[in-house]
Amino acid sequence: MSYVTFKRVRPDESRIYDADGDYVGDVYAHDDILNPGQRVYLVLLEDDPRGWATVRDRARIREVAEARLLSHPFR
């Protein structure tokens, strides 16, 4: 069962929604300055004092977003 869904709003930006359909954060894609030709993904949940989670493997974005949501200190 997935706890998050995504909606792309720009080619390099997606919104994150929880299982209830509430907006909970964003994912941003950027060129990886340390690895030319690669992308890095930044996952940020609203009101999360831990800040960004950096994801280098696109296939892990959902996993990381769900883990961050489930362990969010204010949820």
PDB file of N, CA, C and O in Angstrom:
ATOM      1  N   MET A   1       0.843  -1.192   0.000  1.00  0.00           N
ATOM      2  CA  MET A   1       0.000   0.000   0.000  1.00  0.00           C
ATOM      3  C   MET A   1       0.879   1.243   0.000  1.00  0.00           C
ATOM      4  O   MET A   1       1.831   1.349   0.749  1.00  0.00           O
ATOM      5  N   SER A   2       0.544   2.187  -0.837  1.00  0.00           N
ATOM      6  CA  SER A   2       1.325   3.418  -0.919  1.00  0.00           C
ATOM      7  C   SER A   2       0.692   4.504  -0.052  1.00  0.00           C
ATOM      8  O   SER A   2      -0.522   4.659  -0.014  1.00  0.00           O
ATOM      9  N   TYR A   3       1.540   5.231   0.637  1.00  0.00           N
ATOM     10  CA  TYR A   3       1.078   6.321   1.492  1.00  0.00           C
ATOM     11  C   TYR A   3       1.131   7.671   0.793  1.00  0.00           C
ATOM     12  O   TYR A   3       0.650   8.646   1.339  1.00  0.00           O
ATOM     13  N   VAL A   4       1.754   7.721  -0.387  1.00  0.00           N
ATOM     14  CA  VAL A   4       1.880   8.986  -1.097  1.00  0.00           C
ATOM     15  C   VAL A   4       1.560   8.816  -2.580  1.00  0.00           C
ATOM     16  O   VAL A   4       1.711   7.746  -3.153  1.00  0.00           O
ATOM     17  N   THR A   5       1.097   9.924  -3.170  1.00  0.00           N
ATOM     18  CA  THR A   5       0.933  10.014  -4.611  1.00  0.00           C
ATOM     19  C   THR A   5       1.598  11.311  -5.040  1.00  0.00           C
ATOM     20  O   THR A   5       1.876  12.189  -4.210  1.00  0.00           O
ATOM     21  N   PHE A   6       1.855  11.422  -6.331  1.00  0.00           N
ATOM     22  CA  PHE A   6       2.549  12.584  -6.859  1.00  0.00           C
ATOM     23  C   PHE A   6       1.750  13.198  -7.998  1.00  0.00           C
ATOM     24  O   PHE A   6       1.075  12.487  -8.739  1.00  0.00           O
ATOM     25  N   LYS A   7       1.858  14.501  -8.145  1.00  0.00           N
ATOM     26  CA  LYS A   7       1.276  15.198  -9.285  1.00  0.00           C
ATOM     27  C   LYS A   7       2.326  16.148  -9.832  1.00  0.00           C
ATOM     28  O   LYS A   7       2.794  17.047  -9.121  1.00  0.00           O
ATOM     29  N   ARG A   8       2.706  15.934 -11.075  1.00  0.00           N
ATOM     30  CA  ARG A   8       3.714  16.796 -11.705  1.00  0.00           C
ATOM     31  C   ARG A   8       3.094  18.149 -12.010  1.00  0.00           C
ATOM     32  O   ARG A   8       2.021  18.223 -12.608  1.00  0.00           O
ATOM     33  N   VAL A   9       3.762  19.218 -11.603  1.00  0.00           N
ATOM     34  CA  VAL A   9       3.265  20.570 -11.869  1.00  0.00           C
ATOM     35  C   VAL A   9       4.174  21.324 -12.826  1.00  0.00           C
ATOM     36  O   VAL A   9       3.767  22.314 -13.428  1.00  0.00           O
ATOM     37  N   ARG A  10       5.400  20.858 -12.967  1.00  0.00           N
ATOM     38  CA  ARG A  10       6.379  21.383 -13.929  1.00  0.00           C
ATOM     39  C   ARG A  10       7.301  20.225 -14.294  1.00  0.00           C
ATOM     40  O   ARG A  10       7.346  19.232 -13.582  1.00  0.00           O
ATOM     41  N   PRO A  11       8.063  20.356 -15.353  1.00  0.00           N
ATOM     42  CA  PRO A  11       8.967  19.252 -15.715  1.00  0.00           C
ATOM     43  C   PRO A  11       9.937  18.864 -14.594  1.00  0.00           C
ATOM     44  O   PRO A  11      10.353  17.713 -14.514  1.00  0.00           O
ATOM     45  N   ASP A  12      10.276  19.811 -13.722  1.00  0.00           N
ATOM     46  CA  ASP A  12      11.240  19.529 -12.658  1.00  0.00           C
ATOM     47  C   ASP A  12      10.642  19.648 -11.254  1.00  0.00           C
ATOM     48  O   ASP A  12      11.374  19.731 -10.270  1.00  0.00           O
ATOM     49  N   GLU A  13       9.308  19.616 -11.135  1.00  0.00           N
ATOM     50  CA  GLU A  13       8.663  19.783  -9.835  1.00  0.00           C
ATOM     51  C   GLU A  13       7.376  18.969  -9.751  1.00  0.00           C
ATOM     52  O   GLU A  13       6.573  18.985 -10.680  1.00  0.00           O
ATOM     53  N   SER A  14       7.215  18.262  -8.641  1.00  0.00           N
ATOM     54  CA  SER A  14       5.999  17.494  -8.383  1.00  0.00           C
ATOM     55  C   SER A  14       5.512  17.777  -6.975  1.00  0.00           C
ATOM     56  O   SER A  14       6.304  18.048  -6.077  1.00  0.00           O
ATOM     57  N   ARG A  15       4.207  17.690  -6.784  1.00  0.00           N
ATOM     58  CA  ARG A  15       3.601  17.824  -5.466  1.00  0.00           C
ATOM     59  C   ARG A  15       3.430  16.426  -4.872  1.00  0.00           C
ATOM     60  O   ARG A  15       3.190  15.463  -5.595  1.00  0.00           O
ATOM     61  N   ILE A  16       3.547  16.339  -3.555  1.00  0.00           N
ATOM     62  CA  ILE A  16       3.355  15.073  -2.846  1.00  0.00           C
ATOM     63  C   ILE A  16       2.048  15.174  -2.061  1.00  0.00           C
ATOM     64  O   ILE A  16       1.817  16.165  -1.365  1.00  0.00           O
ATOM     65  N   TYR A  17       1.220  14.117  -2.181  1.00  0.00           N
ATOM     66  CA  TYR A  17      -0.047  14.046  -1.453  1.00  0.00           C
ATOM     67  C   TYR A  17      -0.070  12.779  -0.612  1.00  0.00           C
ATOM     68  O   TYR A  17       0.432  11.739  -1.047  1.00  0.00           O
ATOM     69  N   ASP A  18      -0.650  12.870   0.588  1.00  0.00           N
ATOM     70  CA  ASP A  18      -0.731  11.695   1.451  1.00  0.00           C
ATOM     71  C   ASP A  18      -1.907  10.812   1.043  1.00  0.00           C
ATOM     72  O   ASP A  18      -2.622  11.105   0.079  1.00  0.00           O
ATOM     73  N   ALA A  19      -2.138   9.729   1.783  1.00  0.00           N
ATOM     74  CA  ALA A  19      -3.186   8.764   1.452  1.00  0.00           C
ATOM     75  C   ALA A  19      -4.577   9.381   1.486  1.00  0.00           C
ATOM     76  O   ALA A  19      -5.490   8.885   0.830  1.00  0.00           O
ATOM     77  N   ASP A  20      -4.747  10.479   2.237  1.00  0.00           N
ATOM     78  CA  ASP A  20      -6.042  11.165   2.300  1.00  0.00           C
ATOM     79  C   ASP A  20      -6.213  12.201   1.189  1.00  0.00           C
ATOM     80  O   ASP A  20      -7.240  12.865   1.118  1.00  0.00           O
ATOM     81  N   GLY A  21      -5.177  12.370   0.361  1.00  0.00           N
ATOM     82  CA  GLY A  21      -5.238  13.341  -0.724  1.00  0.00           C
ATOM     83  C   GLY A  21      -4.815  14.737  -0.327  1.00  0.00           C
ATOM     84  O   GLY A  21      -4.970  15.678  -1.106  1.00  0.00           O
ATOM     85  N   ASP A  22      -4.266  14.881   0.884  1.00  0.00           N
ATOM     86  CA  ASP A  22      -3.806  16.185   1.344  1.00  0.00           C
ATOM     87  C   ASP A  22      -2.393  16.472   0.841  1.00  0.00           C
ATOM     88  O   ASP A  22      -1.530  15.585   0.856  1.00  0.00           O
ATOM     89  N   TYR A  23      -2.160  17.708   0.419  1.00  0.00           N
ATOM     90  CA  TYR A  23      -0.830  18.147  -0.013  1.00  0.00           C
ATOM     91  C   TYR A  23       0.103  18.097   1.189  1.00  0.00           C
ATOM     92  O   TYR A  23      -0.204  18.629   2.253  1.00  0.00           O
ATOM     93  N   VAL A  24       1.266  17.454   1.036  1.00  0.00           N
ATOM     94  CA  VAL A  24       2.202  17.339   2.157  1.00  0.00           C
ATOM     95  C   VAL A  24       3.623  17.790   1.821  1.00  0.00           C
ATOM     96  O   VAL A  24       4.458  17.917   2.721  1.00  0.00           O
ATOM     97  N   GLY A  25       3.931  18.036   0.547  1.00  0.00           N
ATOM     98  CA  GLY A  25       5.292  18.461   0.226  1.00  0.00           C
ATOM     99  C   GLY A  25       5.559  18.485  -1.268  1.00  0.00           C
ATOM    100  O   GLY A  25       4.645  18.409  -2.085  1.00  0.00           O
ATOM    101  N   ASP A  26       6.848  18.568  -1.584  1.00  0.00           N
ATOM    102  CA  ASP A  26       7.273  18.711  -2.973  1.00  0.00           C
ATOM    103  C   ASP A  26       8.503  17.861  -3.271  1.00  0.00           C
ATOM    104  O   ASP A  26       9.278  17.536  -2.365  1.00  0.00           O
ATOM    105  N   VAL A  27       8.667  17.558  -4.556  1.00  0.00           N
ATOM    106  CA  VAL A  27       9.888  16.932  -5.068  1.00  0.00           C
ATOM    107  C   VAL A  27      10.407  17.832  -6.176  1.00  0.00           C
ATOM    108  O   VAL A  27       9.655  18.228  -7.068  1.00  0.00           O
ATOM    109  N   TYR A  28      11.685  18.162  -6.112  1.00  0.00           N
ATOM    110  CA  TYR A  28      12.327  18.977  -7.136  1.00  0.00           C
ATOM    111  C   TYR A  28      13.462  18.174  -7.761  1.00  0.00           C
ATOM    112  O   TYR A  28      14.231  17.519  -7.055  1.00  0.00           O
ATOM    113  N   ALA A  29      13.565  18.230  -9.080  1.00  0.00           N
ATOM    114  CA  ALA A  29      14.649  17.567  -9.804  1.00  0.00           C
ATOM    115  C   ALA A  29      15.653  18.625 -10.244  1.00  0.00           C
ATOM    116  O   ALA A  29      15.275  19.678 -10.756  1.00  0.00           O
ATOM    117  N   HIS A  30      16.924  18.338 -10.019  1.00  0.00           N
ATOM    118  CA  HIS A  30      18.000  19.256 -10.412  1.00  0.00           C
ATOM    119  C   HIS A  30      19.116  18.473 -11.077  1.00  0.00           C
ATOM    120  O   HIS A  30      19.297  17.287 -10.813  1.00  0.00           O
ATOM    121  N   ASP A  31      19.868  19.161 -11.924  1.00  0.00           N
ATOM    122  CA  ASP A  31      21.071  18.543 -12.462  1.00  0.00           C
ATOM    123  C   ASP A  31      22.053  18.346 -11.315  1.00  0.00           C
ATOM    124  O   ASP A  31      22.231  19.232 -10.478  1.00  0.00           O
ATOM    125  N   ASP A  32      22.672  17.189 -11.266  1.00  0.00           N
ATOM    126  CA  ASP A  32      23.626  16.855 -10.209  1.00  0.00           C
ATOM    127  C   ASP A  32      24.991  17.445 -10.571  1.00  0.00           C
ATOM    128  O   ASP A  32      25.635  16.977 -11.496  1.00  0.00           O
ATOM    129  N   ILE A  33      25.402  18.474  -9.852  1.00  0.00           N
ATOM    130  CA  ILE A  33      26.669  19.142 -10.173  1.00  0.00           C
ATOM    131  C   ILE A  33      27.874  18.252  -9.890  1.00  0.00           C
ATOM    132  O   ILE A  33      28.953  18.485 -10.435  1.00  0.00           O
ATOM    133  N   LEU A  34      27.699  17.226  -9.072  1.00  0.00           N
ATOM    134  CA  LEU A  34      28.801  16.319  -8.774  1.00  0.00           C
ATOM    135  C   LEU A  34      28.931  15.193  -9.788  1.00  0.00           C
ATOM    136  O   LEU A  34      29.975  14.551  -9.886  1.00  0.00           O
ATOM    137  N   ASN A  35      27.852  14.945 -10.535  1.00  0.00           N
ATOM    138  CA  ASN A  35      27.830  13.877 -11.540  1.00  0.00           C
ATOM    139  C   ASN A  35      27.178  14.407 -12.812  1.00  0.00           C
ATOM    140  O   ASN A  35      25.974  14.248 -12.997  1.00  0.00           O
ATOM    141  N   PRO A  36      27.947  15.045 -13.683  1.00  0.00           N
ATOM    142  CA  PRO A  36      27.377  15.610 -14.912  1.00  0.00           C
ATOM    143  C   PRO A  36      26.548  14.595 -15.684  1.00  0.00           C
ATOM    144  O   PRO A  36      26.908  13.426 -15.800  1.00  0.00           O
ATOM    145  N   GLY A  37      25.397  15.052 -16.157  1.00  0.00           N
ATOM    146  CA  GLY A  37      24.499  14.186 -16.908  1.00  0.00           C
ATOM    147  C   GLY A  37      23.505  13.429 -16.037  1.00  0.00           C
ATOM    148  O   GLY A  37      22.615  12.768 -16.550  1.00  0.00           O
ATOM    149  N   GLN A  38      23.658  13.518 -14.723  1.00  0.00           N
ATOM    150  CA  GLN A  38      22.757  12.833 -13.796  1.00  0.00           C
ATOM    151  C   GLN A  38      21.809  13.835 -13.151  1.00  0.00           C
ATOM    152  O   GLN A  38      22.060  15.035 -13.162  1.00  0.00           O
ATOM    153  N   ARG A  39      20.727  13.331 -12.578  1.00  0.00           N
ATOM    154  CA  ARG A  39      19.764  14.169 -11.867  1.00  0.00           C
ATOM    155  C   ARG A  39      19.805  13.818 -10.378  1.00  0.00           C
ATOM    156  O   ARG A  39      20.131  12.694  -9.996  1.00  0.00           O
ATOM    157  N   VAL A  40      19.457  14.784  -9.555  1.00  0.00           N
ATOM    158  CA  VAL A  40      19.291  14.566  -8.119  1.00  0.00           C
ATOM    159  C   VAL A  40      17.897  15.084  -7.773  1.00  0.00           C
ATOM    160  O   VAL A  40      17.418  16.057  -8.365  1.00  0.00           O
ATOM    161  N   TYR A  41      17.243  14.416  -6.847  1.00  0.00           N
ATOM    162  CA  TYR A  41      15.870  14.753  -6.480  1.00  0.00           C
ATOM    163  C   TYR A  41      15.835  15.174  -5.018  1.00  0.00           C
ATOM    164  O   TYR A  41      16.414  14.503  -4.162  1.00  0.00           O
ATOM    165  N   LEU A  42      15.189  16.293  -4.755  1.00  0.00           N
ATOM    166  CA  LEU A  42      15.088  16.828  -3.408  1.00  0.00           C
ATOM    167  C   LEU A  42      13.646  16.680  -2.936  1.00  0.00           C
ATOM    168  O   LEU A  42      12.721  17.190  -3.565  1.00  0.00           O
ATOM    169  N   VAL A  43      13.458  15.963  -1.840  1.00  0.00           N
ATOM    170  CA  VAL A  43      12.132  15.721  -1.268  1.00  0.00           C
ATOM    171  C   VAL A  43      12.013  16.576  -0.016  1.00  0.00           C
ATOM    172  O   VAL A  43      12.839  16.477   0.891  1.00  0.00           O
ATOM    173  N   LEU A  44      10.988  17.411   0.026  1.00  0.00           N
ATOM    174  CA  LEU A  44      10.774  18.272   1.191  1.00  0.00           C
ATOM    175  C   LEU A  44       9.312  18.219   1.591  1.00  0.00           C
ATOM    176  O   LEU A  44       8.430  18.532   0.797  1.00  0.00           O
ATOM    177  N   LEU A  45       9.063  17.808   2.822  1.00  0.00           N
ATOM    178  CA  LEU A  45       7.707  17.799   3.358  1.00  0.00           C
ATOM    179  C   LEU A  45       7.454  19.100   4.088  1.00  0.00           C
ATOM    180  O   LEU A  45       8.363  19.679   4.692  1.00  0.00           O
ATOM    181  N   GLU A  46       6.206  19.549   4.056  1.00  0.00           N
ATOM    182  CA  GLU A  46       5.830  20.776   4.758  1.00  0.00           C
ATOM    183  C   GLU A  46       6.134  20.657   6.246  1.00  0.00           C
ATOM    184  O   GLU A  46       5.921  19.603   6.853  1.00  0.00           O
ATOM    185  N   ASP A  47       6.606  21.736   6.823  1.00  0.00           N
ATOM    186  CA  ASP A  47       6.864  21.830   8.263  1.00  0.00           C
ATOM    187  C   ASP A  47       7.790  20.746   8.793  1.00  0.00           C
ATOM    188  O   ASP A  47       7.699  20.365   9.958  1.00  0.00           O
ATOM    189  N   ASP A  48       8.670  20.244   7.958  1.00  0.00           N
ATOM    190  CA  ASP A  48       9.600  19.201   8.388  1.00  0.00           C
ATOM    191  C   ASP A  48      10.928  19.841   8.780  1.00  0.00           C
ATOM    192  O   ASP A  48      11.664  20.326   7.917  1.00  0.00           O
ATOM    193  N   PRO A  49      11.249  19.867  10.067  1.00  0.00           N
ATOM    194  CA  PRO A  49      12.485  20.515  10.514  1.00  0.00           C
ATOM    195  C   PRO A  49      13.749  19.781  10.062  1.00  0.00           C
ATOM    196  O   PRO A  49      14.840  20.336  10.147  1.00  0.00           O
ATOM    197  N   ARG A  50      13.611  18.568   9.558  1.00  0.00           N
ATOM    198  CA  ARG A  50      14.780  17.821   9.089  1.00  0.00           C
ATOM    199  C   ARG A  50      15.286  18.345   7.755  1.00  0.00           C
ATOM    200  O   ARG A  50      16.396  18.032   7.342  1.00  0.00           O
ATOM    201  N   GLY A  51      14.465  19.135   7.065  1.00  0.00           N
ATOM    202  CA  GLY A  51      14.880  19.706   5.793  1.00  0.00           C
ATOM    203  C   GLY A  51      14.761  18.721   4.644  1.00  0.00           C
ATOM    204  O   GLY A  51      14.000  17.766   4.687  1.00  0.00           O
ATOM    205  N   TRP A  52      15.548  18.990   3.593  1.00  0.00           N
ATOM    206  CA  TRP A  52      15.508  18.199   2.365  1.00  0.00           C
ATOM    207  C   TRP A  52      16.022  16.780   2.583  1.00  0.00           C
ATOM    208  O   TRP A  52      16.961  16.577   3.344  1.00  0.00           O
ATOM    209  N   ALA A  53      15.464  15.846   1.842  1.00  0.00           N
ATOM    210  CA  ALA A  53      16.041  14.507   1.699  1.00  0.00           C
ATOM    211  C   ALA A  53      16.539  14.431   0.261  1.00  0.00           C
ATOM    212  O   ALA A  53      15.784  14.676  -0.681  1.00  0.00           O
ATOM    213  N   THR A  54      17.796  14.152   0.086  1.00  0.00           N
ATOM    214  CA  THR A  54      18.393  14.057  -1.240  1.00  0.00           C
ATOM    215  C   THR A  54      18.295  12.621  -1.731  1.00  0.00           C
ATOM    216  O   THR A  54      18.697  11.698  -1.038  1.00  0.00           O
ATOM    217  N   VAL A  55      17.766  12.456  -2.946  1.00  0.00           N
ATOM    218  CA  VAL A  55      17.603  11.130  -3.537  1.00  0.00           C
ATOM    219  C   VAL A  55      18.320  11.132  -4.880  1.00  0.00           C
ATOM    220  O   VAL A  55      18.016  11.941  -5.747  1.00  0.00           O
ATOM    221  N   ARG A  56      19.263  10.236  -5.049  1.00  0.00           N
ATOM    222  CA  ARG A  56      20.007  10.172  -6.305  1.00  0.00           C
ATOM    223  C   ARG A  56      19.429   9.140  -7.268  1.00  0.00           C
ATOM    224  O   ARG A  56      19.624   9.230  -8.468  1.00  0.00           O
ATOM    225  N   ASP A  57      18.693   8.166  -6.747  1.00  0.00           N
ATOM    226  CA  ASP A  57      18.081   7.121  -7.568  1.00  0.00           C
ATOM    227  C   ASP A  57      16.588   7.424  -7.699  1.00  0.00           C
ATOM    228  O   ASP A  57      15.834   7.321  -6.730  1.00  0.00           O
ATOM    229  N   ARG A  58      16.152   7.800  -8.895  1.00  0.00           N
ATOM    230  CA  ARG A  58      14.755   8.190  -9.127  1.00  0.00           C
ATOM    231  C   ARG A  58      13.774   7.125  -8.653  1.00  0.00           C
ATOM    232  O   ARG A  58      12.694   7.439  -8.156  1.00  0.00           O
ATOM    233  N   ALA A  59      14.133   5.877  -8.758  1.00  0.00           N
ATOM    234  CA  ALA A  59      13.256   4.776  -8.364  1.00  0.00           C
ATOM    235  C   ALA A  59      12.982   4.757  -6.854  1.00  0.00           C
ATOM    236  O   ALA A  59      12.041   4.099  -6.412  1.00  0.00           O
ATOM    237  N   ARG A  60      13.749   5.480  -6.074  1.00  0.00           N
ATOM    238  CA  ARG A  60      13.582   5.489  -4.615  1.00  0.00           C
ATOM    239  C   ARG A  60      12.804   6.698  -4.094  1.00  0.00           C
ATOM    240  O   ARG A  60      12.595   6.824  -2.888  1.00  0.00           O
ATOM    241  N   ILE A  61      12.334   7.583  -4.972  1.00  0.00           N
ATOM    242  CA  ILE A  61      11.646   8.796  -4.519  1.00  0.00           C
ATOM    243  C   ILE A  61      10.430   8.450  -3.664  1.00  0.00           C
ATOM    244  O   ILE A  61      10.238   8.999  -2.584  1.00  0.00           O
ATOM    245  N   ARG A  62       9.573   7.545  -4.124  1.00  0.00           N
ATOM    246  CA  ARG A  62       8.380   7.173  -3.369  1.00  0.00           C
ATOM    247  C   ARG A  62       8.757   6.587  -2.004  1.00  0.00           C
ATOM    248  O   ARG A  62       8.195   6.944  -0.979  1.00  0.00           O
ATOM    249  N   GLU A  63       9.718   5.688  -2.002  1.00  0.00           N
ATOM    250  CA  GLU A  63      10.172   5.063  -0.757  1.00  0.00           C
ATOM    251  C   GLU A  63      10.641   6.112   0.253  1.00  0.00           C
ATOM    252  O   GLU A  63      10.264   6.075   1.428  1.00  0.00           O
ATOM    253  N   VAL A  64      11.444   7.044  -0.201  1.00  0.00           N
ATOM    254  CA  VAL A  64      11.971   8.087   0.682  1.00  0.00           C
ATOM    255  C   VAL A  64      10.850   9.017   1.154  1.00  0.00           C
ATOM    256  O   VAL A  64      10.766   9.341   2.335  1.00  0.00           O
ATOM    257  N   ALA A  65       9.972   9.425   0.251  1.00  0.00           N
ATOM    258  CA  ALA A  65       8.860  10.306   0.622  1.00  0.00           C
ATOM    259  C   ALA A  65       7.960   9.634   1.657  1.00  0.00           C
ATOM    260  O   ALA A  65       7.549  10.261   2.641  1.00  0.00           O
ATOM    261  N   GLU A  66       7.655   8.354   1.461  1.00  0.00           N
ATOM    262  CA  GLU A  66       6.815   7.634   2.416  1.00  0.00           C
ATOM    263  C   GLU A  66       7.490   7.509   3.774  1.00  0.00           C
ATOM    264  O   GLU A  66       6.854   7.722   4.809  1.00  0.00           O
ATOM    265  N   ALA A  67       8.772   7.171   3.770  1.00  0.00           N
ATOM    266  CA  ALA A  67       9.491   7.044   5.030  1.00  0.00           C
ATOM    267  C   ALA A  67       9.538   8.374   5.779  1.00  0.00           C
ATOM    268  O   ALA A  67       9.352   8.411   7.005  1.00  0.00           O
ATOM    269  N   ARG A  68       9.770   9.447   5.050  1.00  0.00           N
ATOM    270  CA  ARG A  68       9.798  10.764   5.686  1.00  0.00           C
ATOM    271  C   ARG A  68       8.434  11.134   6.246  1.00  0.00           C
ATOM    272  O   ARG A  68       8.328  11.695   7.328  1.00  0.00           O
ATOM    273  N   LEU A  69       7.381  10.828   5.487  1.00  0.00           N
ATOM    274  CA  LEU A  69       6.035  11.133   5.938  1.00  0.00           C
ATOM    275  C   LEU A  69       5.674  10.335   7.199  1.00  0.00           C
ATOM    276  O   LEU A  69       5.143  10.883   8.168  1.00  0.00           O
ATOM    277  N   LEU A  70       5.983   9.061   7.194  1.00  0.00           N
ATOM    278  CA  LEU A  70       5.662   8.205   8.350  1.00  0.00           C
ATOM    279  C   LEU A  70       6.457   8.573   9.596  1.00  0.00           C
ATOM    280  O   LEU A  70       6.008   8.327  10.714  1.00  0.00           O
ATOM    281  N   SER A  71       7.635   9.159   9.410  1.00  0.00           N
ATOM    282  CA  SER A  71       8.466   9.528  10.565  1.00  0.00           C
ATOM    283  C   SER A  71       8.474  11.039  10.821  1.00  0.00           C
ATOM    284  O   SER A  71       9.251  11.523  11.636  1.00  0.00           O
ATOM    285  N   HIS A  72       7.560  11.763  10.163  1.00  0.00           N
ATOM    286  CA  HIS A  72       7.497  13.220  10.315  1.00  0.00           C
ATOM    287  C   HIS A  72       7.233  13.567  11.777  1.00  0.00           C
ATOM    288  O   HIS A  72       6.315  13.035  12.394  1.00  0.00           O
ATOM    289  N   PRO A  73       8.044  14.450  12.370  1.00  0.00           N
ATOM    290  CA  PRO A  73       7.903  14.740  13.797  1.00  0.00           C
ATOM    291  C   PRO A  73       6.617  15.457  14.183  1.00  0.00           C
ATOM    292  O   PRO A  73       6.219  15.423  15.349  1.00  0.00           O
ATOM    293  N   PHE A  74       5.924  16.091  13.243  1.00  0.00           N
ATOM    294  CA  PHE A  74       4.709  16.837  13.578  1.00  0.00           C
ATOM    295  C   PHE A  74       3.440  16.187  13.081  1.00  0.00           C
ATOM    296  O   PHE A  74       2.386  16.794  13.092  1.00  0.00           O
ATOM    297  N   ARG A  75       3.490  14.952  12.605  1.00  0.00           N
ATOM    298  CA  ARG A  75       2.294  14.267  12.080  1.00  0.00           C
ATOM    299  C   ARG A  75       1.786  13.281  13.083  1.00  0.00           C
ATOM    300  O   ARG A  75       2.389  12.731  13.857  1.00  0.00           O
TER     301      ARG A  75
END
